[in-house]
Amino acid sequence: MRSHAKKLPERVLVTGAAGFIGSHLVDRLLAEGCVVWGIDNFDSFYPRSVKESNLEEAQRSLRFRLVEGDIRDEAFLAEVFGEGQFQAVAHLAARPGVRPSIEAPDDCFDCNVMGTVRLVETMRRFGVNVLAFASSSSVYGAREGREPFSEDDVVDGPVSPYAASKRAGELVCHTYWHLHGLRCYSLRFFTVYGPRQRPDLAIHKFTRAIQSARPIQLYGDGSMSRDYTYVDDVVEAVWRTLGRGLSGDGSGYEILNIGASRPVPLNELVRLLAEAINAEPIVERLPAQPGDVPRTSADIARAREVLGYEPKTPIEEGLRRFVAWYLAQHEVSLTASAKLGTG
Ligand code: NAD
């Protein structure tokens, strides 16, 4: 077995720090003793208040600094890098989501591709040499029958602007590794879930619907499956990647699948979720959506070998934790509105 992360980062920049995965990563880096700067532009994809509450705990740490701004803004990036003295960057800022990317492809490419170019160019200028880039399983496209998805597979058939933008981001990383020796790690995340999950994602939407006795809108016949990956497992992979980048092992350019390696059909997900909530779901079936892929399934052999990555949270446990978080949030907002007399 190859050696795993040895050298630990002390000063890290996280882009997209106020988002779902970014805020968990910030918490983890702070728990590891790092000095962490977070960039976020609080885009309007979902409410600012949700993103602010994601960082509530981090904001109490003197080792955390949040800078509000856009990764596409060169002058802003230069100011942040000039002061920050980072050793490594975790790049999670993006316009996420397949469906929004079909509605607004310009925004998607501008943010996900040009934003990535501006970031790596700033890293080059300031001599910051390690990058973990949040890529996505969507780069594998619609490929029923060839599973699990391996990093060696050809990925030239994206079926949404979002998928194309993530693949383009990987290629930008390759270019900067080749030309400038930037140590770049593209981590292909497979459907991430857990507390603070984005409100537009299935598990969060379904929970909201089941809780309020509204129908779940289920696209397709329910056989579509996803390799749902618990957020702590994803964060562990990013942490190990940063360590690997700093210790100088390997070539310095790697693509790694970060999944649970256990695809779950949509029908089964709904069943497990309803069990965790302890309520009966009402299901409304709708036609499959354009841009959706029928199945995702991660071959994680390479991440195991290179990072010592091992997904630890089975879907049943992860859903219980998500539901517990969701209910606690809901209770907080009910209590707050009762206090204000608006309940
Ligand atoms: P998120 O929307 O919760 O977080 C992204 C954050 O980036 C947001 O807080 C947003 O305000 C910020 N942001 C967007 N554009 C920005 C810009 N131009 N400048 C600065 N900040 C900006 O999304 P997430 O689910 O936490 O995803 C994080 C990353 O992981 C994204 O790159 C996403 O594409 C990738 N990813 C996520 C999943 C998943 O299942 N959640 C799966 C695969 C890949």
Tab-separated table of C-alpha atoms and ligand atoms in Angstrom:
chain	number	residue	atom	x	y	z
A	1	MET	CA	0.000	0.000	0.000
A	2	ARG	CA	1.238	3.511	-0.810
A	3	SER	CA	1.764	6.019	1.979
A	4	HIS	CA	-1.169	8.300	2.823
A	5	ALA	CA	-1.346	11.916	3.968
A	6	LYS	CA	1.560	12.788	6.248
A	7	LYS	CA	2.056	16.501	5.968
A	8	LEU	CA	-0.763	18.601	7.310
A	9	PRO	CA	-1.820	21.981	5.983
A	10	GLU	CA	-1.652	24.944	8.379
A	11	ARG	CA	-3.240	27.699	6.297
A	12	VAL	CA	-6.016	26.741	3.895
A	13	LEU	CA	-8.375	28.684	1.630
A	14	VAL	CA	-11.831	27.175	1.056
A	15	THR	CA	-13.906	28.623	-1.809
A	16	GLY	CA	-17.653	28.183	-1.465
A	17	ALA	CA	-17.083	28.083	2.299
A	18	ALA	CA	-20.647	28.981	3.263
A	19	GLY	CA	-22.183	26.216	1.185
A	20	PHE	CA	-23.215	22.726	2.213
A	21	ILE	CA	-19.942	20.834	1.723
A	22	GLY	CA	-17.712	23.901	2.132
A	23	SER	CA	-19.018	24.693	5.624
A	24	HIS	CA	-18.456	21.097	6.778
A	25	LEU	CA	-14.922	21.247	5.406
A	26	VAL	CA	-14.284	24.538	7.240
A	27	ASP	CA	-15.466	22.949	10.516
A	28	ARG	CA	-13.179	19.972	9.976
A	29	LEU	CA	-10.127	22.090	9.113
A	30	LEU	CA	-10.692	24.201	12.218
A	31	ALA	CA	-11.014	21.043	14.335
A	32	GLU	CA	-7.654	19.921	12.905
A	33	GLY	CA	-6.064	23.193	14.108
A	34	CYS	CA	-5.701	24.934	10.702
A	35	VAL	CA	-6.045	28.636	10.037
A	36	VAL	CA	-8.906	28.787	7.528
A	37	TRP	CA	-10.043	31.522	5.192
A	38	GLY	CA	-13.334	31.097	3.408
A	39	ILE	CA	-14.474	32.852	0.245
A	40	ASP	CA	-18.158	32.975	-0.639
A	41	ASN	CA	-20.257	35.392	-2.690
A	42	PHE	CA	-23.530	34.172	-1.131
A	43	ASP	CA	-25.063	33.645	-4.554
A	44	SER	CA	-28.853	33.639	-4.718
A	45	PHE	CA	-29.235	29.936	-5.556
A	46	TYR	CA	-30.617	29.452	-2.057
A	47	PRO	CA	-31.101	31.876	0.844
A	48	ARG	CA	-28.190	33.735	2.382
A	49	SER	CA	-29.592	33.078	5.870
A	50	VAL	CA	-29.147	29.311	5.325
A	51	LYS	CA	-25.498	29.826	4.308
A	52	GLU	CA	-24.870	32.148	7.250
A	53	SER	CA	-26.210	29.565	9.663
A	54	ASN	CA	-23.932	26.931	8.060
A	55	LEU	CA	-20.961	28.973	9.294
A	56	GLU	CA	-22.357	29.874	12.702
A	57	GLU	CA	-19.981	27.630	14.608
A	58	ALA	CA	-16.941	28.436	12.454
A	59	GLN	CA	-17.484	32.164	12.979
A	60	ARG	CA	-16.790	31.692	16.686
A	61	SER	CA	-13.222	30.581	15.944
A	62	LEU	CA	-10.410	33.136	15.903
A	63	ARG	CA	-8.689	30.954	13.310
A	64	PHE	CA	-11.487	31.476	10.790
A	65	ARG	CA	-11.924	34.423	8.471
A	66	LEU	CA	-14.776	34.761	5.997
A	67	VAL	CA	-14.222	37.078	3.040
A	68	GLU	CA	-17.244	37.842	0.950
A	69	GLY	CA	-16.490	38.058	-2.755
A	70	ASP	CA	-16.529	36.361	-6.125
A	71	ILE	CA	-13.872	33.943	-7.393
A	72	ARG	CA	-14.222	35.535	-10.832
A	73	ASP	CA	-12.956	38.867	-9.453
A	74	GLU	CA	-9.166	38.921	-10.019
A	75	ALA	CA	-8.496	41.981	-7.865
A	76	PHE	CA	-10.429	40.458	-4.992
A	77	LEU	CA	-8.531	37.169	-5.298
A	78	ALA	CA	-5.176	39.000	-5.414
A	79	GLU	CA	-6.031	40.827	-2.196
A	80	VAL	CA	-7.069	37.623	-0.434
A	81	PHE	CA	-4.007	35.652	-1.597
A	82	GLY	CA	-1.696	38.578	-0.790
A	83	GLU	CA	-2.757	38.507	2.828
A	84	GLY	CA	-3.693	34.872	3.331
A	85	GLN	CA	-0.339	33.089	2.833
A	86	PHE	CA	-2.107	29.820	2.018
A	87	GLN	CA	-0.410	26.482	1.513
A	88	ALA	CA	-3.404	24.825	-0.096
A	89	VAL	CA	-6.799	25.599	-1.603
A	90	ALA	CA	-10.010	23.559	-1.562
A	91	HIS	CA	-12.114	24.857	-4.453
A	92	LEU	CA	-15.802	24.190	-3.895
A	93	ALA	CA	-17.401	27.422	-5.124
A	94	ALA	CA	-19.649	26.692	-8.092
A	95	ARG	CA	-23.067	27.041	-9.590
A	96	PRO	CA	-24.183	23.535	-8.708
A	97	GLY	CA	-27.057	21.481	-10.072
A	98	VAL	CA	-27.980	19.965	-13.410
A	99	ARG	CA	-31.391	21.584	-13.871
A	100	PRO	CA	-30.312	25.172	-13.057
A	101	SER	CA	-27.424	24.739	-15.511
A	102	ILE	CA	-29.863	23.914	-18.313
A	103	GLU	CA	-31.854	27.075	-17.504
A	104	ALA	CA	-28.788	29.334	-17.187
A	105	PRO	CA	-25.817	27.761	-18.994
A	106	ASP	CA	-23.932	31.089	-19.201
A	107	ASP	CA	-23.874	31.487	-15.430
A	108	CYS	CA	-22.811	27.894	-15.021
A	109	PHE	CA	-19.836	28.110	-17.407
A	110	ASP	CA	-18.837	31.574	-16.263
A	111	CYS	CA	-18.710	30.597	-12.612
A	112	ASN	CA	-17.517	27.006	-12.861
A	113	VAL	CA	-14.993	27.372	-15.677
A	114	MET	CA	-13.871	31.025	-15.690
A	115	GLY	CA	-13.995	31.088	-11.885
A	116	THR	CA	-11.674	28.074	-11.806
A	117	VAL	CA	-9.314	29.657	-14.357
A	118	ARG	CA	-9.091	32.885	-12.299
A	119	LEU	CA	-8.439	30.869	-9.151
A	120	VAL	CA	-5.639	28.671	-10.524
A	121	GLU	CA	-4.064	31.677	-12.243
A	122	THR	CA	-4.016	33.516	-8.906
A	123	MET	CA	-2.541	30.434	-7.238
A	124	ARG	CA	0.222	30.387	-9.835
A	125	ARG	CA	0.967	34.089	-9.333
A	126	PHE	CA	1.148	33.735	-5.556
A	127	GLY	CA	3.034	30.408	-5.540
A	128	VAL	CA	0.273	28.396	-3.838
A	129	ASN	CA	0.821	24.893	-5.074
A	130	VAL	CA	-1.883	22.490	-3.868
A	131	LEU	CA	-5.482	22.403	-5.099
A	132	ALA	CA	-8.374	20.060	-4.297
A	133	PHE	CA	-11.068	20.706	-6.912
A	134	ALA	CA	-14.686	19.647	-6.358
A	135	SER	CA	-15.577	17.775	-9.525
A	136	SER	CA	-18.637	15.619	-9.955
A	137	SER	CA	-19.848	12.148	-10.903
A	138	SER	CA	-21.954	13.900	-13.560
A	139	VAL	CA	-18.863	13.970	-15.837
A	140	TYR	CA	-19.514	10.259	-16.515
A	141	GLY	CA	-22.676	11.140	-18.461
A	142	ALA	CA	-25.584	8.784	-19.179
A	143	ARG	CA	-23.915	5.403	-19.393
A	144	GLU	CA	-26.174	2.587	-18.378
A	145	GLY	CA	-24.578	-0.824	-18.243
A	146	ARG	CA	-20.906	0.141	-17.786
A	147	GLU	CA	-20.334	0.094	-14.072
A	148	PRO	CA	-18.913	0.963	-11.711
A	149	PHE	CA	-17.543	4.253	-13.052
A	150	SER	CA	-13.777	4.268	-13.151
A	151	GLU	CA	-11.417	7.231	-13.425
A	152	ASP	CA	-9.879	5.533	-16.483
A	153	ASP	CA	-13.189	5.672	-18.389
A	154	VAL	CA	-13.450	8.112	-21.288
A	155	VAL	CA	-15.619	11.021	-20.171
A	156	ASP	CA	-16.346	12.961	-23.340
A	157	GLY	CA	-20.144	12.678	-23.293
A	158	PRO	CA	-21.515	15.151	-20.715
A	159	VAL	CA	-25.327	15.485	-20.834
A	160	SER	CA	-25.727	18.839	-19.068
A	161	PRO	CA	-23.923	22.196	-18.991
A	162	TYR	CA	-23.096	21.466	-15.348
A	163	ALA	CA	-21.350	18.186	-16.243
A	164	ALA	CA	-19.473	19.861	-19.106
A	165	SER	CA	-18.375	22.696	-16.800
A	166	LYS	CA	-17.012	20.261	-14.210
A	167	ARG	CA	-15.115	18.306	-16.858
A	168	ALA	CA	-13.741	21.600	-18.181
A	169	GLY	CA	-12.613	22.442	-14.629
A	170	GLU	CA	-10.695	19.157	-14.492
A	171	LEU	CA	-9.015	19.988	-17.792
A	172	VAL	CA	-8.037	23.442	-16.521
A	173	CYS	CA	-6.449	21.676	-13.539
A	174	HIS	CA	-4.529	19.367	-15.871
A	175	THR	CA	-3.220	22.315	-17.859
A	176	TYR	CA	-1.947	24.136	-14.747
A	177	TRP	CA	-0.296	20.963	-13.488
A	178	HIS	CA	1.386	20.414	-16.849
A	179	LEU	CA	2.517	23.990	-17.405
A	180	HIS	CA	3.149	25.248	-13.887
A	181	GLY	CA	3.507	22.187	-11.653
A	182	LEU	CA	0.360	23.039	-9.659
A	183	ARG	CA	-0.496	19.891	-7.699
A	184	CYS	CA	-4.144	19.403	-8.705
A	185	TYR	CA	-6.580	16.808	-7.427
A	186	SER	CA	-9.990	16.550	-9.043
A	187	LEU	CA	-12.336	14.792	-6.663
A	188	ARG	CA	-15.434	13.452	-8.386
A	189	PHE	CA	-18.059	13.664	-5.652
A	190	PHE	CA	-21.024	11.299	-5.966
A	191	THR	CA	-24.363	12.796	-4.710
A	192	VAL	CA	-23.388	14.205	-1.331
A	193	TYR	CA	-25.907	14.345	1.513
A	194	GLY	CA	-26.049	14.988	5.242
A	195	PRO	CA	-26.922	17.872	7.586
A	196	ARG	CA	-27.021	21.283	5.787
A	197	GLN	CA	-27.624	19.584	2.440
A	198	ARG	CA	-28.668	22.050	-0.255
A	199	PRO	CA	-32.426	22.610	-0.186
A	200	ASP	CA	-32.740	21.812	-3.914
A	201	LEU	CA	-31.399	18.256	-3.557
A	202	ALA	CA	-33.657	15.196	-3.454
A	203	ILE	CA	-33.176	14.036	0.130
A	204	HIS	CA	-33.820	17.532	1.481
A	205	LYS	CA	-36.809	18.135	-0.805
A	206	PHE	CA	-38.348	14.728	-0.036
A	207	THR	CA	-37.942	15.259	3.711
A	208	ARG	CA	-39.678	18.646	3.492
A	209	ALA	CA	-42.537	17.076	1.544
A	210	ILE	CA	-42.984	14.019	3.793
A	211	GLN	CA	-42.852	16.188	6.927
A	212	SER	CA	-45.604	18.457	5.690
A	213	ALA	CA	-47.700	15.588	4.256
A	214	ARG	CA	-47.265	16.904	0.704
A	215	PRO	CA	-46.570	14.592	-2.264
A	216	ILE	CA	-42.995	13.788	-3.214
A	217	GLN	CA	-42.423	14.516	-6.890
A	218	LEU	CA	-40.554	11.513	-8.172
A	219	TYR	CA	-39.037	11.742	-11.639
A	220	GLY	CA	-38.993	8.551	-13.700
A	221	ASP	CA	-40.163	5.129	-12.515
A	222	GLY	CA	-38.045	5.147	-9.348
A	223	SER	CA	-35.446	2.723	-10.654
A	224	MET	CA	-32.923	5.536	-11.245
A	225	SER	CA	-30.178	5.088	-8.681
A	226	ARG	CA	-27.513	7.229	-7.067
A	227	ASP	CA	-24.370	6.491	-5.133
A	228	TYR	CA	-25.257	8.679	-2.115
A	229	THR	CA	-22.169	9.754	-0.187
A	230	TYR	CA	-22.261	11.072	3.365
A	231	VAL	CA	-20.728	14.517	3.751
A	232	ASP	CA	-18.244	13.531	6.507
A	233	ASP	CA	-16.782	10.891	4.181
A	234	VAL	CA	-16.361	13.513	1.454
A	235	VAL	CA	-14.711	15.928	3.879
A	236	GLU	CA	-12.339	13.191	5.040
A	237	ALA	CA	-11.331	12.639	1.404
A	238	VAL	CA	-10.646	16.356	0.888
A	239	TRP	CA	-8.597	16.486	4.102
A	240	ARG	CA	-6.492	13.509	3.014
A	241	THR	CA	-6.074	14.998	-0.457
A	242	LEU	CA	-4.668	18.253	0.930
A	243	GLY	CA	-2.194	16.238	3.003
A	244	ARG	CA	-1.186	14.197	-0.027
A	245	GLY	CA	-0.679	17.350	-2.080
A	246	LEU	CA	1.580	18.880	0.544
A	247	SER	CA	3.637	15.738	1.114
A	248	GLY	CA	4.567	15.652	-2.579
A	249	ASP	CA	3.602	11.992	-3.168
A	250	GLY	CA	2.580	10.863	-6.643
A	251	SER	CA	2.684	12.840	-9.874
A	252	GLY	CA	0.710	15.799	-8.547
A	253	TYR	CA	-2.214	15.331	-10.948
A	254	GLU	CA	-4.911	12.906	-9.940
A	255	ILE	CA	-8.607	12.303	-10.524
A	256	LEU	CA	-10.344	10.372	-7.771
A	257	ASN	CA	-13.898	9.077	-7.378
A	258	ILE	CA	-15.309	9.932	-3.970
A	259	GLY	CA	-18.436	7.842	-3.536
A	260	ALA	CA	-20.015	5.322	-1.198
A	261	SER	CA	-19.813	2.568	-3.798
A	262	ARG	CA	-23.379	1.466	-3.053
A	263	PRO	CA	-25.975	2.756	-5.552
A	264	VAL	CA	-29.480	3.127	-4.078
A	265	PRO	CA	-32.593	3.196	-6.341
A	266	LEU	CA	-34.868	6.203	-5.845
A	267	ASN	CA	-37.780	4.028	-4.664
A	268	GLU	CA	-35.527	2.502	-2.009
A	269	LEU	CA	-34.277	5.941	-0.953
A	270	VAL	CA	-37.850	7.120	-0.397
A	271	ARG	CA	-38.598	3.996	1.646
A	272	LEU	CA	-35.525	4.487	3.861
A	273	LEU	CA	-36.213	8.181	4.291
A	274	ALA	CA	-39.838	7.592	5.263
A	275	GLU	CA	-38.613	5.031	7.786
A	276	ALA	CA	-36.163	7.555	9.264
A	277	ILE	CA	-38.932	10.183	9.500
A	278	ASN	CA	-41.490	7.629	10.631
A	279	ALA	CA	-44.190	8.836	8.248
A	280	GLU	CA	-45.943	7.543	5.159
A	281	PRO	CA	-44.786	9.191	1.897
A	282	ILE	CA	-47.247	10.294	-0.799
A	283	VAL	CA	-45.602	9.774	-4.185
A	284	GLU	CA	-46.440	11.695	-7.353
A	285	ARG	CA	-44.714	10.233	-10.419
A	286	LEU	CA	-43.447	12.565	-13.137
A	287	PRO	CA	-41.513	11.931	-16.362
A	288	ALA	CA	-37.701	11.707	-16.137
A	289	GLN	CA	-35.980	15.097	-16.519
A	290	PRO	CA	-33.595	16.066	-19.313
A	291	GLY	CA	-29.952	15.994	-18.186
A	292	ASP	CA	-30.604	13.359	-15.508
A	293	VAL	CA	-28.441	10.247	-15.721
A	294	PRO	CA	-30.047	6.844	-14.970
A	295	ARG	CA	-27.447	5.652	-12.514
A	296	THR	CA	-24.236	6.621	-10.744
A	297	SER	CA	-21.904	4.089	-9.227
A	298	ALA	CA	-18.370	4.804	-8.010
A	299	ASP	CA	-15.370	2.555	-8.322
A	300	ILE	CA	-13.396	3.816	-5.321
A	301	ALA	CA	-10.384	1.500	-5.617
A	302	ARG	CA	-8.076	4.350	-6.578
A	303	ALA	CA	-9.160	6.636	-3.704
A	304	ARG	CA	-8.681	3.679	-1.364
A	305	GLU	CA	-5.178	3.087	-2.638
A	306	VAL	CA	-4.039	6.675	-2.948
A	307	LEU	CA	-5.768	8.274	0.049
A	308	GLY	CA	-6.686	5.322	2.239
A	309	TYR	CA	-10.273	6.568	1.722
A	310	GLU	CA	-13.025	4.362	3.128
A	311	PRO	CA	-16.667	5.500	3.263
A	312	LYS	CA	-17.801	5.025	6.854
A	313	THR	CA	-21.464	6.043	6.940
A	314	PRO	CA	-24.082	3.678	5.478
A	315	ILE	CA	-27.139	5.305	3.897
A	316	GLU	CA	-29.497	4.196	6.701
A	317	GLU	CA	-27.359	5.938	9.347
A	318	GLY	CA	-26.683	8.985	7.152
A	319	LEU	CA	-30.395	9.500	6.537
A	320	ARG	CA	-31.132	9.250	10.267
A	321	ARG	CA	-28.544	11.966	10.917
A	322	PHE	CA	-29.972	14.148	8.153
A	323	VAL	CA	-33.512	13.782	9.477
A	324	ALA	CA	-32.394	14.550	13.070
A	325	TRP	CA	-30.689	17.724	11.811
A	326	TYR	CA	-33.710	18.688	9.701
A	327	LEU	CA	-36.138	18.264	12.598
A	328	ALA	CA	-33.897	20.235	14.959
A	329	GLN	CA	-33.730	23.098	12.410
A	330	HIS	CA	-37.461	23.021	11.997
A	331	GLU	CA	-37.993	23.163	15.736
A	332	VAL	CA	-35.654	26.173	16.017
A	333	SER	CA	-37.599	28.102	13.376
A	334	LEU	CA	-40.940	27.184	14.968
A	335	THR	CA	-39.700	28.333	18.378
A	336	ALA	CA	-38.364	31.570	16.873
A	337	SER	CA	-41.640	32.380	15.109
A	338	ALA	CA	-43.624	31.515	18.234
A	339	LYS	CA	-41.454	33.977	20.216
A	340	LEU	CA	-42.067	36.657	17.601
A	341	GLY	CA	-45.742	35.842	17.652
A	342	THR	CA	-45.694	34.935	13.979
A	343	GLY	CA	-46.253	31.206	14.327
B	1	NAD	P1	-23.465	24.900	-2.361
B	1	NAD	O1	-24.245	25.697	-3.348
B	1	NAD	O2	-24.098	24.618	-1.056
B	1	NAD	O3	-22.055	25.590	-2.123
B	1	NAD	C1	-21.394	26.349	-3.108
B	1	NAD	C2	-21.047	27.689	-2.490
B	1	NAD	O4	-20.290	28.430	-3.446
B	1	NAD	C3	-22.278	28.542	-2.157
B	1	NAD	O5	-22.244	28.958	-0.803
B	1	NAD	C4	-22.195	29.737	-3.106
B	1	NAD	O6	-22.676	30.951	-2.512
B	1	NAD	C5	-20.700	29.787	-3.405
B	1	NAD	N1	-20.397	30.386	-4.704
B	1	NAD	C6	-21.032	30.146	-5.889
B	1	NAD	N2	-20.471	30.878	-6.863
B	1	NAD	C7	-19.458	31.587	-6.297
B	1	NAD	C8	-18.524	32.520	-6.796
B	1	NAD	N3	-18.525	32.864	-8.079
B	1	NAD	N4	-17.628	33.071	-5.932
B	1	NAD	C9	-17.635	32.722	-4.618
B	1	NAD	N5	-18.508	31.844	-4.091
B	1	NAD	C10	-19.408	31.276	-4.911
B	1	NAD	O7	-23.057	23.527	-3.087
B	1	NAD	P2	-22.472	22.157	-2.498
B	1	NAD	O8	-23.502	21.127	-2.664
B	1	NAD	O9	-21.857	22.400	-1.161
B	1	NAD	O10	-21.320	21.866	-3.558
B	1	NAD	C11	-19.957	22.235	-3.330
B	1	NAD	C12	-19.130	21.814	-4.534
B	1	NAD	O11	-19.186	20.399	-4.703
B	1	NAD	C13	-19.599	22.427	-5.852
B	1	NAD	O12	-18.461	22.702	-6.633
B	1	NAD	C14	-20.404	21.309	-6.476
B	1	NAD	O13	-20.443	21.426	-7.874
B	1	NAD	C15	-19.619	20.095	-6.018
B	1	NAD	N6	-20.416	18.867	-5.981
B	1	NAD	C16	-21.459	18.751	-5.122
B	1	NAD	C17	-22.200	17.584	-5.087
B	1	NAD	C18	-23.369	17.410	-4.141
B	1	NAD	O14	-23.998	16.351	-4.192
B	1	NAD	N7	-23.685	18.350	-3.279
B	1	NAD	C19	-21.875	16.523	-5.955
B	1	NAD	C20	-20.813	16.676	-6.837
B	1	NAD	C21	-20.065	17.859	-6.823
